[in-house]
XYZ file of C-alpha atoms in Angstrom:
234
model
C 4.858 32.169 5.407
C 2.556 32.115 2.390
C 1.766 29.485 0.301
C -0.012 28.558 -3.161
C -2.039 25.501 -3.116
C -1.487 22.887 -6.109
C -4.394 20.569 -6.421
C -4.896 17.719 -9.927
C -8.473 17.038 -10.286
C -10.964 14.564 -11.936
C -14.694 14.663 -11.531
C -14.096 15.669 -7.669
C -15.533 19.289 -7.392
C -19.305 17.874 -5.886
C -17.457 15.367 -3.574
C -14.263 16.944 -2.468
C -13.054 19.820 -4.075
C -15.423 22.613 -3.685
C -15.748 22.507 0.090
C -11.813 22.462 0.147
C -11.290 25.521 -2.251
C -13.092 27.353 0.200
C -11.902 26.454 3.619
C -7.663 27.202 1.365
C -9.510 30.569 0.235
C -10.372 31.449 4.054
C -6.734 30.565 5.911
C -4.637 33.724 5.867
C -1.514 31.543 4.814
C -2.882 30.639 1.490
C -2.210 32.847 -1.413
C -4.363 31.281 -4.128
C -5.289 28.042 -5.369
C -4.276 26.488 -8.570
C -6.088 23.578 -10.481
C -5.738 21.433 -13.353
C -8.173 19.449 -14.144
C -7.606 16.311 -16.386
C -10.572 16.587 -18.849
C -13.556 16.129 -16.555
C -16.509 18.665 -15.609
C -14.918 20.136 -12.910
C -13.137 23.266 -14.506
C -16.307 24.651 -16.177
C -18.172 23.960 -12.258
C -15.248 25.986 -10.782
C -15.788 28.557 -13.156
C -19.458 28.753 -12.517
C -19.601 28.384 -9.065
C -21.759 31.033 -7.617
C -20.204 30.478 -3.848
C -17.051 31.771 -4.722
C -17.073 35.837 -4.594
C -15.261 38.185 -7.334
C -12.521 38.156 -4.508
C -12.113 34.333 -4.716
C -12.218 34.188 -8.250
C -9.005 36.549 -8.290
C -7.161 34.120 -6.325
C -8.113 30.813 -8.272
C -6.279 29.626 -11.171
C -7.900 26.799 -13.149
C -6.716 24.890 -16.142
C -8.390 22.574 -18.274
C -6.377 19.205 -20.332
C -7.870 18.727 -23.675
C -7.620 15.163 -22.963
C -7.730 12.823 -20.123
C -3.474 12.228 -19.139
C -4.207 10.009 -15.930
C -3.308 10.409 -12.702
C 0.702 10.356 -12.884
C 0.987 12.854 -15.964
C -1.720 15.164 -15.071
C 0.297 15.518 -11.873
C 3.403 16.012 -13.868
C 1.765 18.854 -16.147
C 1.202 20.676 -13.493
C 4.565 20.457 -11.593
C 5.662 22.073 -14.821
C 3.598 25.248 -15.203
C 3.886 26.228 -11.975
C 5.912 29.582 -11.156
C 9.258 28.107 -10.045
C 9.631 31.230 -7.342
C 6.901 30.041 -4.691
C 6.820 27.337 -2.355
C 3.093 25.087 -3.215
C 1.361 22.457 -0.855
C 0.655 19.921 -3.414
C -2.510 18.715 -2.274
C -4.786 15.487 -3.749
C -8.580 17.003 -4.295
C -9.998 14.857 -1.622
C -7.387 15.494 0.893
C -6.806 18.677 2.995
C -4.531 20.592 4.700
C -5.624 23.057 7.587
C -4.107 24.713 10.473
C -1.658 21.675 11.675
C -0.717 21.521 8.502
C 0.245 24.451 7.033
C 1.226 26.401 11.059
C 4.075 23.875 11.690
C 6.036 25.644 9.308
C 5.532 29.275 10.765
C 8.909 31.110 11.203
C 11.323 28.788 9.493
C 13.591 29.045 6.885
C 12.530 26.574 4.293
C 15.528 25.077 2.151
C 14.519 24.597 -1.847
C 15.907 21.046 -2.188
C 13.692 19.508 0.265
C 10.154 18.090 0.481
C 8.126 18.543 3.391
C 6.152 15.607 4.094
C 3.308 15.017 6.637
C 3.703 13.401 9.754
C 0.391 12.295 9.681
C -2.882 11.553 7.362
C -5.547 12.034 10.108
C -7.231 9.786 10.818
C -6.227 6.597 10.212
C -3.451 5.154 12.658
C -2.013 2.663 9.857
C -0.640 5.903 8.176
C 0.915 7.978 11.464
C 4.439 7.954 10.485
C 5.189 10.497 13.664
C 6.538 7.512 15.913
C 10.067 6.815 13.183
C 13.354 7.523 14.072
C 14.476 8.769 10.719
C 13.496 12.181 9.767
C 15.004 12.361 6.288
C 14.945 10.169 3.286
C 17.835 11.220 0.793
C 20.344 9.255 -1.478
C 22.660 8.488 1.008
C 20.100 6.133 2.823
C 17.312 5.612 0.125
C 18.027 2.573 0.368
C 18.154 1.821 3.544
C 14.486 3.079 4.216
C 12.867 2.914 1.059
C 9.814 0.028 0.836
C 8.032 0.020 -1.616
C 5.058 -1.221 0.044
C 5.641 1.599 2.500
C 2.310 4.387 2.712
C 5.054 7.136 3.404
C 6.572 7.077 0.051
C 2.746 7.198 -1.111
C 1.556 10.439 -0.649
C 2.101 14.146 -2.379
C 0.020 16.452 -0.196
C 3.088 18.128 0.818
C 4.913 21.429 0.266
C 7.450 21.514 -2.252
C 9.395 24.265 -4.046
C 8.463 25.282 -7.591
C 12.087 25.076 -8.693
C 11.781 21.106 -7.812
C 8.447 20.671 -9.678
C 10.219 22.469 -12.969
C 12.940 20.459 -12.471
C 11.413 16.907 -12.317
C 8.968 17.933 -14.799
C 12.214 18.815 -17.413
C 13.187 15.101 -17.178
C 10.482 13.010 -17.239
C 10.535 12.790 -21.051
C 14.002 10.816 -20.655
C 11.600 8.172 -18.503
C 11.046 5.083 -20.144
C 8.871 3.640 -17.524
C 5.387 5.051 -16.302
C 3.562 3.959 -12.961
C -0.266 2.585 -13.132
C -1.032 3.174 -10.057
C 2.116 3.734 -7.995
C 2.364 7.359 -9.527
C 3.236 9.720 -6.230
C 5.465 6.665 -5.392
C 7.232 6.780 -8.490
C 7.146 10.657 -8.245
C 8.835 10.746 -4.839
C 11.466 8.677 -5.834
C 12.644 10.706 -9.111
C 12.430 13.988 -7.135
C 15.330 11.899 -4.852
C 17.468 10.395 -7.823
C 17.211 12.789 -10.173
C 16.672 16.190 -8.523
C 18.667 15.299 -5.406
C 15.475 16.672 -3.055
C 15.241 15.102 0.348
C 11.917 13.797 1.623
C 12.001 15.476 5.520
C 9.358 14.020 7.520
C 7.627 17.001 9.674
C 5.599 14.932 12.661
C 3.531 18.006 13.571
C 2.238 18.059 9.835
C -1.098 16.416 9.787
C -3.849 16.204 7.008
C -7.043 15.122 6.416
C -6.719 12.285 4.547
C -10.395 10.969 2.829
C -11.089 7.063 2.752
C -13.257 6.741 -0.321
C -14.114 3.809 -2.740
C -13.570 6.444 -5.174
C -9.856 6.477 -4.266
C -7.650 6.184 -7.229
C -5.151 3.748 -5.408
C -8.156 1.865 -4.388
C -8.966 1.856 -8.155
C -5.485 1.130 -9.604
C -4.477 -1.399 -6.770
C -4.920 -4.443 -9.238
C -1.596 -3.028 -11.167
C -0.027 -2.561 -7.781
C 2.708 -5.955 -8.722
C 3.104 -4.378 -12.274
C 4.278 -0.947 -10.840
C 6.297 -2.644 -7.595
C 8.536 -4.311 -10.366
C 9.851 -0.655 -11.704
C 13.613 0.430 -10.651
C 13.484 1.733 -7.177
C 17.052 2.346 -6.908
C 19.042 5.077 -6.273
């Protein structure tokens, strides 16, 4: 199975972001990559990267905000230009996906309506969520597992249909309230309320996951009690 690669970036191409375009540009599952990058110096670095060959270039797609949205909205913006037809791994800049992540899902039969979440953000044990009992997060027992201090319910490097993104996207101008810093969070749960999706938890998905002072829920954590007082119900 083939997959496009959504990434949001911010300042993270010297850090992060170019080493990671090129290890998604060598795996024979990845189609192309696509970028948006919220007003920073990053799009103009992709673009005049001299690592990446003609044959890269064809299969990176970079966009460039006029101004600086944040974290939640650029992340929104780009759920909604996205071809609704292909299946993405929506992937932070700093984080990456390789061969456990992406050869779990050889051979199956992926259903539009759910999310495929990782089992695991390697390496830190505090986030292996392979050891639960519950597979599936949904509106029938939302609920029941949802916490909002819980790092599961925290993350967006997973693969999701475009049809979802669009979809989401399409309603978030009926939103009255906006995250600080609880934005995949707050993300997750309007993909499960509004757009019916299921989070399914995939225990053979792992990640890199980068711990970095740079971190933008490092950064944000201060508005952490502002965002944990939104609606979290179904």
């Amino acid at each position: 199975m083939s997959f496009w690669v959504a990434i949001t970036t911010h300042n993270r191409f010297d850090t992060f972001l170019k080493e990671r375009i090129l290890k998604y540009l060598s795996n024979k599952r990845i189609i192309g990559v696509i970028i948006l990058d919220d007003c920073s110096e990053d799009y103009q670095k992709i673009n005049d990267c001299a690592d990446f060959t003609d044959e890269m270039k064809e299969r990176i797609i970079v966009y460039r905000n006029k101004e600086n949205l944040g974290c939640y909205r650029n992340k929104i913006k780009l759920m909604s230009i996205l071809p609704e037809d292909k299946w993405y791994a929506f992937m932070d800049s700093d984080n990456y996906g390789g061969e456990e992540y992406f050869g779990c899902l050889d051979g199956r039969e992926l259903k539009t309506d759910v999310v495929y979440c990782p089992g695991w953000p390697s390496p830190s044990p505090a986030l292996d969520f392979r050891g639960r009992t519950y597979t599936e997060v949904n509106k029938g027992n939302w609920e029941k597992h949802f916490d909002v201090n819980d790092p599961f319910y925290n993350t967006m490097n997973y693969v999701i249909h475009g049809s979802l993104c669009n979809k989401l996207a399409s309603l978030v101008e009926t939103y009255t309230d906006e995250p600080t810093c609880l934005d995949s969070i707050y993300i997750n749960h309007r993909l499960v309320r509004d757009c019916d999706a299921t989070l399914r938890l995939e225990r053979e998905m792992i990640y890199h996951h980068a711990v970095h002072g740079g971190s933008n829920f490092v950064a944000f954590q201060k508005n952490f009690a502002k965002d944990a007082a939104l609606d979290w119900s179904m």
